[in-house]
Amino acid sequence: MYGAAWCGDCRRSKRLLDGRGVDYDYVDLEVNVEAADIAKSISGRTNIPVVVFPDGTHFTEPTDDELGAKLDATLAA
């Protein structure tokens, strides 16, 4: 997940992932500013968070419902 501490959507998505006990890598774009280019190349936008899944798909600014459904589908597979 690419995000930043100032981003409310990033904090919300992190809270959901943490609450579900999901193991994930967090790339803080305030610390690693070069990674913003990577996040943009993945999503085609400058919006965050960008959440990348093991199957190569990604969400940009997902709602909790979208992220939760994707996690459920990923864990069921």
PDB file of N, CA and C in Angstrom:
ATOM      1  N   MET A   1       0.840  -1.168   0.000  1.00  0.00           N
ATOM      2  CA  MET A   1       0.000   0.000   0.000  1.00  0.00           C
ATOM      3  C   MET A   1       0.888   1.235   0.000  1.00  0.00           C
ATOM      4  N   TYR A   2       0.585   2.146  -0.900  1.00  0.00           N
ATOM      5  CA  TYR A   2       1.265   3.433  -0.977  1.00  0.00           C
ATOM      6  C   TYR A   2       0.354   4.475  -0.342  1.00  0.00           C
ATOM      7  N   GLY A   3       0.895   5.258   0.584  1.00  0.00           N
ATOM      8  CA  GLY A   3       0.065   6.247   1.237  1.00  0.00           C
ATOM      9  C   GLY A   3       0.894   7.282   1.983  1.00  0.00           C
ATOM     10  N   ALA A   4       0.200   8.107   2.754  1.00  0.00           N
ATOM     11  CA  ALA A   4       0.836   9.159   3.542  1.00  0.00           C
ATOM     12  C   ALA A   4       0.007   9.402   4.796  1.00  0.00           C
ATOM     13  N   ALA A   5       0.678   9.827   5.853  1.00  0.00           N
ATOM     14  CA  ALA A   5       0.013  10.032   7.139  1.00  0.00           C
ATOM     15  C   ALA A   5      -1.069  11.113   7.078  1.00  0.00           C
ATOM     16  N   TRP A   6      -0.901  12.113   6.213  1.00  0.00           N
ATOM     17  CA  TRP A   6      -1.871  13.213   6.131  1.00  0.00           C
ATOM     18  C   TRP A   6      -3.155  12.821   5.398  1.00  0.00           C
ATOM     19  N   CYS A   7      -3.142  11.656   4.765  1.00  0.00           N
ATOM     20  CA  CYS A   7      -4.258  11.204   3.918  1.00  0.00           C
ATOM     21  C   CYS A   7      -5.283  10.415   4.738  1.00  0.00           C
ATOM     22  N   GLY A   8      -6.484  10.964   4.866  1.00  0.00           N
ATOM     23  CA  GLY A   8      -7.541  10.293   5.613  1.00  0.00           C
ATOM     24  C   GLY A   8      -7.929   8.944   5.021  1.00  0.00           C
ATOM     25  N   ASP A   9      -7.997   8.847   3.695  1.00  0.00           N
ATOM     26  CA  ASP A   9      -8.330   7.572   3.052  1.00  0.00           C
ATOM     27  C   ASP A   9      -7.249   6.540   3.320  1.00  0.00           C
ATOM     28  N   CYS A  10      -5.995   6.975   3.380  1.00  0.00           N
ATOM     29  CA  CYS A  10      -4.886   6.059   3.672  1.00  0.00           C
ATOM     30  C   CYS A  10      -5.007   5.520   5.097  1.00  0.00           C
ATOM     31  N   ARG A  11      -5.279   6.406   6.037  1.00  0.00           N
ATOM     32  CA  ARG A  11      -5.442   5.980   7.431  1.00  0.00           C
ATOM     33  C   ARG A  11      -6.611   5.007   7.564  1.00  0.00           C
ATOM     34  N   ARG A  12      -7.688   5.274   6.859  1.00  0.00           N
ATOM     35  CA  ARG A  12      -8.858   4.399   6.908  1.00  0.00           C
ATOM     36  C   ARG A  12      -8.542   3.026   6.343  1.00  0.00           C
ATOM     37  N   SER A  13      -7.871   2.989   5.189  1.00  0.00           N
ATOM     38  CA  SER A  13      -7.523   1.703   4.581  1.00  0.00           C
ATOM     39  C   SER A  13      -6.541   0.929   5.460  1.00  0.00           C
ATOM     40  N   LYS A  14      -5.560   1.624   6.039  1.00  0.00           N
ATOM     41  CA  LYS A  14      -4.627   0.974   6.964  1.00  0.00           C
ATOM     42  C   LYS A  14      -5.370   0.392   8.158  1.00  0.00           C
ATOM     43  N   ARG A  15      -6.324   1.136   8.690  1.00  0.00           N
ATOM     44  CA  ARG A  15      -7.100   0.672   9.838  1.00  0.00           C
ATOM     45  C   ARG A  15      -7.853  -0.613   9.488  1.00  0.00           C
ATOM     46  N   LEU A  16      -8.434  -0.660   8.286  1.00  0.00           N
ATOM     47  CA  LEU A  16      -9.155  -1.859   7.861  1.00  0.00           C
ATOM     48  C   LEU A  16      -8.190  -3.040   7.727  1.00  0.00           C
ATOM     49  N   LEU A  17      -7.063  -2.828   7.058  1.00  0.00           N
ATOM     50  CA  LEU A  17      -6.076  -3.905   6.887  1.00  0.00           C
ATOM     51  C   LEU A  17      -5.555  -4.387   8.234  1.00  0.00           C
ATOM     52  N   ASP A  18      -5.212  -3.458   9.098  1.00  0.00           N
ATOM     53  CA  ASP A  18      -4.710  -3.818  10.430  1.00  0.00           C
ATOM     54  C   ASP A  18      -5.771  -4.552  11.234  1.00  0.00           C
ATOM     55  N   GLY A  19      -7.012  -4.079  11.159  1.00  0.00           N
ATOM     56  CA  GLY A  19      -8.108  -4.701  11.893  1.00  0.00           C
ATOM     57  C   GLY A  19      -8.378  -6.125  11.467  1.00  0.00           C
ATOM     58  N   ARG A  20      -8.088  -6.410  10.213  1.00  0.00           N
ATOM     59  CA  ARG A  20      -8.277  -7.779   9.700  1.00  0.00           C
ATOM     60  C   ARG A  20      -7.016  -8.621   9.839  1.00  0.00           C
ATOM     61  N   GLY A  21      -5.961  -8.037  10.364  1.00  0.00           N
ATOM     62  CA  GLY A  21      -4.720  -8.785  10.559  1.00  0.00           C
ATOM     63  C   GLY A  21      -3.998  -9.109   9.267  1.00  0.00           C
ATOM     64  N   VAL A  22      -4.198  -8.286   8.243  1.00  0.00           N
ATOM     65  CA  VAL A  22      -3.580  -8.510   6.937  1.00  0.00           C
ATOM     66  C   VAL A  22      -2.108  -8.101   6.991  1.00  0.00           C
ATOM     67  N   ASP A  23      -1.241  -8.967   6.506  1.00  0.00           N
ATOM     68  CA  ASP A  23       0.185  -8.663   6.396  1.00  0.00           C
ATOM     69  C   ASP A  23       0.394  -7.903   5.085  1.00  0.00           C
ATOM     70  N   TYR A  24       0.932  -6.689   5.175  1.00  0.00           N
ATOM     71  CA  TYR A  24       1.130  -5.879   3.974  1.00  0.00           C
ATOM     72  C   TYR A  24       2.333  -4.975   4.155  1.00  0.00           C
ATOM     73  N   ASP A  25       2.863  -4.532   3.057  1.00  0.00           N
ATOM     74  CA  ASP A  25       3.950  -3.557   3.072  1.00  0.00           C
ATOM     75  C   ASP A  25       3.341  -2.178   2.898  1.00  0.00           C
ATOM     76  N   TYR A  26       3.801  -1.241   3.718  1.00  0.00           N
ATOM     77  CA  TYR A  26       3.327   0.134   3.626  1.00  0.00           C
ATOM     78  C   TYR A  26       4.473   1.011   3.163  1.00  0.00           C
ATOM     79  N   VAL A  27       4.242   1.733   2.073  1.00  0.00           N
ATOM     80  CA  VAL A  27       5.241   2.654   1.549  1.00  0.00           C
ATOM     81  C   VAL A  27       4.755   4.064   1.865  1.00  0.00           C
ATOM     82  N   ASP A  28       5.451   4.713   2.783  1.00  0.00           N
ATOM     83  CA  ASP A  28       5.102   6.067   3.206  1.00  0.00           C
ATOM     84  C   ASP A  28       5.686   7.050   2.199  1.00  0.00           C
ATOM     85  N   LEU A  29       4.820   7.695   1.454  1.00  0.00           N
ATOM     86  CA  LEU A  29       5.260   8.593   0.388  1.00  0.00           C
ATOM     87  C   LEU A  29       5.870   9.887   0.915  1.00  0.00           C
ATOM     88  N   GLU A  30       5.699  10.165   2.195  1.00  0.00           N
ATOM     89  CA  GLU A  30       6.378  11.313   2.786  1.00  0.00           C
ATOM     90  C   GLU A  30       7.834  10.990   3.074  1.00  0.00           C
ATOM     91  N   VAL A  31       8.109   9.739   3.370  1.00  0.00           N
ATOM     92  CA  VAL A  31       9.472   9.293   3.652  1.00  0.00           C
ATOM     93  C   VAL A  31      10.183   8.909   2.358  1.00  0.00           C
ATOM     94  N   ASN A  32       9.481   8.205   1.489  1.00  0.00           N
ATOM     95  CA  ASN A  32      10.043   7.723   0.228  1.00  0.00           C
ATOM     96  C   ASN A  32       9.337   8.456  -0.914  1.00  0.00           C
ATOM     97  N   VAL A  33       9.720   9.710  -1.134  1.00  0.00           N
ATOM     98  CA  VAL A  33       9.014  10.538  -2.118  1.00  0.00           C
ATOM     99  C   VAL A  33       9.156  10.010  -3.543  1.00  0.00           C
ATOM    100  N   GLU A  34      10.238   9.287  -3.820  1.00  0.00           N
ATOM    101  CA  GLU A  34      10.416   8.712  -5.160  1.00  0.00           C
ATOM    102  C   GLU A  34       9.354   7.651  -5.454  1.00  0.00           C
ATOM    103  N   ALA A  35       8.818   7.031  -4.409  1.00  0.00           N
ATOM    104  CA  ALA A  35       7.811   5.985  -4.598  1.00  0.00           C
ATOM    105  C   ALA A  35       6.498   6.547  -5.130  1.00  0.00           C
ATOM    106  N   ALA A  36       6.300   7.855  -5.040  1.00  0.00           N
ATOM    107  CA  ALA A  36       5.088   8.456  -5.611  1.00  0.00           C
ATOM    108  C   ALA A  36       5.014   8.195  -7.104  1.00  0.00           C
ATOM    109  N   ASP A  37       6.166   8.177  -7.776  1.00  0.00           N
ATOM    110  CA  ASP A  37       6.181   7.861  -9.206  1.00  0.00           C
ATOM    111  C   ASP A  37       5.759   6.417  -9.456  1.00  0.00           C
ATOM    112  N   ILE A  38       6.157   5.526  -8.559  1.00  0.00           N
ATOM    113  CA  ILE A  38       5.762   4.117  -8.685  1.00  0.00           C
ATOM    114  C   ILE A  38       4.259   3.985  -8.499  1.00  0.00           C
ATOM    115  N   ALA A  39       3.728   4.631  -7.458  1.00  0.00           N
ATOM    116  CA  ALA A  39       2.283   4.573  -7.219  1.00  0.00           C
ATOM    117  C   ALA A  39       1.517   5.136  -8.407  1.00  0.00           C
ATOM    118  N   LYS A  40       2.015   6.227  -8.969  1.00  0.00           N
ATOM    119  CA  LYS A  40       1.346   6.825 -10.135  1.00  0.00           C
ATOM    120  C   LYS A  40       1.429   5.897 -11.348  1.00  0.00           C
ATOM    121  N   SER A  41       2.556   5.209 -11.518  1.00  0.00           N
ATOM    122  CA  SER A  41       2.676   4.298 -12.658  1.00  0.00           C
ATOM    123  C   SER A  41       1.737   3.096 -12.520  1.00  0.00           C
ATOM    124  N   ILE A  42       1.428   2.723 -11.286  1.00  0.00           N
ATOM    125  CA  ILE A  42       0.499   1.611 -11.052  1.00  0.00           C
ATOM    126  C   ILE A  42      -0.931   2.037 -11.335  1.00  0.00           C
ATOM    127  N   SER A  43      -1.312   3.196 -10.786  1.00  0.00           N
ATOM    128  CA  SER A  43      -2.723   3.595 -10.855  1.00  0.00           C
ATOM    129  C   SER A  43      -3.051   4.525 -12.018  1.00  0.00           C
ATOM    130  N   GLY A  44      -2.022   5.189 -12.552  1.00  0.00           N
ATOM    131  CA  GLY A  44      -2.270   6.168 -13.606  1.00  0.00           C
ATOM    132  C   GLY A  44      -2.777   7.487 -13.068  1.00  0.00           C
ATOM    133  N   ARG A  45      -2.793   7.623 -11.740  1.00  0.00           N
ATOM    134  CA  ARG A  45      -3.293   8.841 -11.097  1.00  0.00           C
ATOM    135  C   ARG A  45      -2.369   9.213  -9.944  1.00  0.00           C
ATOM    136  N   THR A  46      -2.572  10.381  -9.404  1.00  0.00           N
ATOM    137  CA  THR A  46      -1.779  10.797  -8.251  1.00  0.00           C
ATOM    138  C   THR A  46      -2.533  10.605  -6.938  1.00  0.00           C
ATOM    139  N   ASN A  47      -3.724  10.036  -6.994  1.00  0.00           N
ATOM    140  CA  ASN A  47      -4.523   9.806  -5.794  1.00  0.00           C
ATOM    141  C   ASN A  47      -3.932   8.667  -4.969  1.00  0.00           C
ATOM    142  N   ILE A  48      -4.112   8.764  -3.642  1.00  0.00           N
ATOM    143  CA  ILE A  48      -3.699   7.703  -2.741  1.00  0.00           C
ATOM    144  C   ILE A  48      -4.827   7.445  -1.750  1.00  0.00           C
ATOM    145  N   PRO A  49      -4.868   6.268  -1.151  1.00  0.00           N
ATOM    146  CA  PRO A  49      -3.885   5.207  -1.225  1.00  0.00           C
ATOM    147  C   PRO A  49      -4.008   4.404  -2.513  1.00  0.00           C
ATOM    148  N   VAL A  50      -2.898   3.774  -2.853  1.00  0.00           N
ATOM    149  CA  VAL A  50      -2.876   2.774  -3.913  1.00  0.00           C
ATOM    150  C   VAL A  50      -2.582   1.454  -3.214  1.00  0.00           C
ATOM    151  N   VAL A  51      -3.536   0.550  -3.262  1.00  0.00           N
ATOM    152  CA  VAL A  51      -3.407  -0.746  -2.613  1.00  0.00           C
ATOM    153  C   VAL A  51      -3.207  -1.790  -3.705  1.00  0.00           C
ATOM    154  N   VAL A  52      -2.064  -2.457  -3.673  1.00  0.00           N
ATOM    155  CA  VAL A  52      -1.719  -3.457  -4.687  1.00  0.00           C
ATOM    156  C   VAL A  52      -1.872  -4.841  -4.064  1.00  0.00           C
ATOM    157  N   PHE A  53      -2.502  -5.740  -4.798  1.00  0.00           N
ATOM    158  CA  PHE A  53      -2.779  -7.089  -4.308  1.00  0.00           C
ATOM    159  C   PHE A  53      -1.822  -8.094  -4.930  1.00  0.00           C
ATOM    160  N   PRO A  54      -1.677  -9.257  -4.278  1.00  0.00           N
ATOM    161  CA  PRO A  54      -0.753 -10.279  -4.793  1.00  0.00           C
ATOM    162  C   PRO A  54      -1.046 -10.722  -6.229  1.00  0.00           C
ATOM    163  N   ASP A  55      -2.313 -10.595  -6.659  1.00  0.00           N
ATOM    164  CA  ASP A  55      -2.651 -11.013  -8.027  1.00  0.00           C
ATOM    165  C   ASP A  55      -2.321  -9.937  -9.065  1.00  0.00           C
ATOM    166  N   GLY A  56      -1.726  -8.814  -8.605  1.00  0.00           N
ATOM    167  CA  GLY A  56      -1.328  -7.751  -9.522  1.00  0.00           C
ATOM    168  C   GLY A  56      -2.377  -6.671  -9.731  1.00  0.00           C
ATOM    169  N   THR A  57      -3.590  -6.890  -9.245  1.00  0.00           N
ATOM    170  CA  THR A  57      -4.620  -5.863  -9.352  1.00  0.00           C
ATOM    171  C   THR A  57      -4.376  -4.796  -8.281  1.00  0.00           C
ATOM    172  N   HIS A  58      -5.051  -3.684  -8.424  1.00  0.00           N
ATOM    173  CA  HIS A  58      -4.893  -2.616  -7.435  1.00  0.00           C
ATOM    174  C   HIS A  58      -6.196  -1.831  -7.299  1.00  0.00           C
ATOM    175  N   PHE A  59      -6.307  -1.143  -6.184  1.00  0.00           N
ATOM    176  CA  PHE A  59      -7.373  -0.181  -5.958  1.00  0.00           C
ATOM    177  C   PHE A  59      -6.724   1.157  -5.646  1.00  0.00           C
ATOM    178  N   THR A  60      -7.335   2.207  -6.110  1.00  0.00           N
ATOM    179  CA  THR A  60      -6.937   3.556  -5.750  1.00  0.00           C
ATOM    180  C   THR A  60      -8.101   4.191  -4.997  1.00  0.00           C
ATOM    181  N   GLU A  61      -7.829   4.686  -3.818  1.00  0.00           N
ATOM    182  CA  GLU A  61      -8.846   5.264  -2.945  1.00  0.00           C
ATOM    183  C   GLU A  61     -10.058   4.342  -2.760  1.00  0.00           C
ATOM    184  N   PRO A  62      -9.829   3.088  -2.373  1.00  0.00           N
ATOM    185  CA  PRO A  62     -10.973   2.184  -2.217  1.00  0.00           C
ATOM    186  C   PRO A  62     -11.832   2.554  -1.015  1.00  0.00           C
ATOM    187  N   THR A  63     -13.121   2.268  -1.117  1.00  0.00           N
ATOM    188  CA  THR A  63     -13.995   2.361   0.049  1.00  0.00           C
ATOM    189  C   THR A  63     -13.705   1.149   0.934  1.00  0.00           C
ATOM    190  N   ASP A  64     -14.168   1.199   2.170  1.00  0.00           N
ATOM    191  CA  ASP A  64     -13.998   0.040   3.044  1.00  0.00           C
ATOM    192  C   ASP A  64     -14.723  -1.175   2.470  1.00  0.00           C
ATOM    193  N   ASP A  65     -15.896  -0.970   1.888  1.00  0.00           N
ATOM    194  CA  ASP A  65     -16.643  -2.085   1.304  1.00  0.00           C
ATOM    195  C   ASP A  65     -15.878  -2.710   0.142  1.00  0.00           C
ATOM    196  N   GLU A  66     -15.317  -1.881  -0.732  1.00  0.00           N
ATOM    197  CA  GLU A  66     -14.540  -2.399  -1.871  1.00  0.00           C
ATOM    198  C   GLU A  66     -13.309  -3.165  -1.389  1.00  0.00           C
ATOM    199  N   LEU A  67     -12.582  -2.575  -0.467  1.00  0.00           N
ATOM    200  CA  LEU A  67     -11.365  -3.207   0.027  1.00  0.00           C
ATOM    201  C   LEU A  67     -11.696  -4.500   0.781  1.00  0.00           C
ATOM    202  N   GLY A  68     -12.738  -4.458   1.598  1.00  0.00           N
ATOM    203  CA  GLY A  68     -13.141  -5.657   2.329  1.00  0.00           C
ATOM    204  C   GLY A  68     -13.566  -6.784   1.407  1.00  0.00           C
ATOM    205  N   ALA A  69     -14.325  -6.469   0.359  1.00  0.00           N
ATOM    206  CA  ALA A  69     -14.762  -7.500  -0.593  1.00  0.00           C
ATOM    207  C   ALA A  69     -13.584  -8.108  -1.323  1.00  0.00           C
ATOM    208  N   LYS A  70     -12.623  -7.272  -1.701  1.00  0.00           N
ATOM    209  CA  LYS A  70     -11.427  -7.778  -2.388  1.00  0.00           C
ATOM    210  C   LYS A  70     -10.615  -8.666  -1.463  1.00  0.00           C
ATOM    211  N   LEU A  71     -10.482  -8.280  -0.203  1.00  0.00           N
ATOM    212  CA  LEU A  71      -9.762  -9.109   0.753  1.00  0.00           C
ATOM    213  C   LEU A  71     -10.462 -10.445   0.943  1.00  0.00           C
ATOM    214  N   ASP A  72     -11.787 -10.419   1.054  1.00  0.00           N
ATOM    215  CA  ASP A  72     -12.557 -11.663   1.204  1.00  0.00           C
ATOM    216  C   ASP A  72     -12.342 -12.578   0.001  1.00  0.00           C
ATOM    217  N   ALA A  73     -12.407 -12.000  -1.202  1.00  0.00           N
ATOM    218  CA  ALA A  73     -12.218 -12.786  -2.428  1.00  0.00           C
ATOM    219  C   ALA A  73     -10.803 -13.335  -2.517  1.00  0.00           C
ATOM    220  N   THR A  74      -9.821 -12.531  -2.111  1.00  0.00           N
ATOM    221  CA  THR A  74      -8.425 -12.965  -2.161  1.00  0.00           C
ATOM    222  C   THR A  74      -8.180 -14.098  -1.182  1.00  0.00           C
ATOM    223  N   LEU A  75      -8.717 -13.988   0.014  1.00  0.00           N
ATOM    224  CA  LEU A  75      -8.525 -15.032   1.008  1.00  0.00           C
ATOM    225  C   LEU A  75      -9.272 -16.313   0.666  1.00  0.00           C
ATOM    226  N   ALA A  76     -10.388 -16.178  -0.047  1.00  0.00           N
ATOM    227  CA  ALA A  76     -11.177 -17.354  -0.433  1.00  0.00           C
ATOM    228  C   ALA A  76     -10.525 -18.139  -1.565  1.00  0.00           C
ATOM    229  N   ALA A  77      -9.676 -17.473  -2.344  1.00  0.00           N
ATOM    230  CA  ALA A  77      -9.060 -18.112  -3.518  1.00  0.00           C
ATOM    231  C   ALA A  77      -7.948 -19.069  -3.114  1.00  0.00           C
TER     232      ALA A  77
END
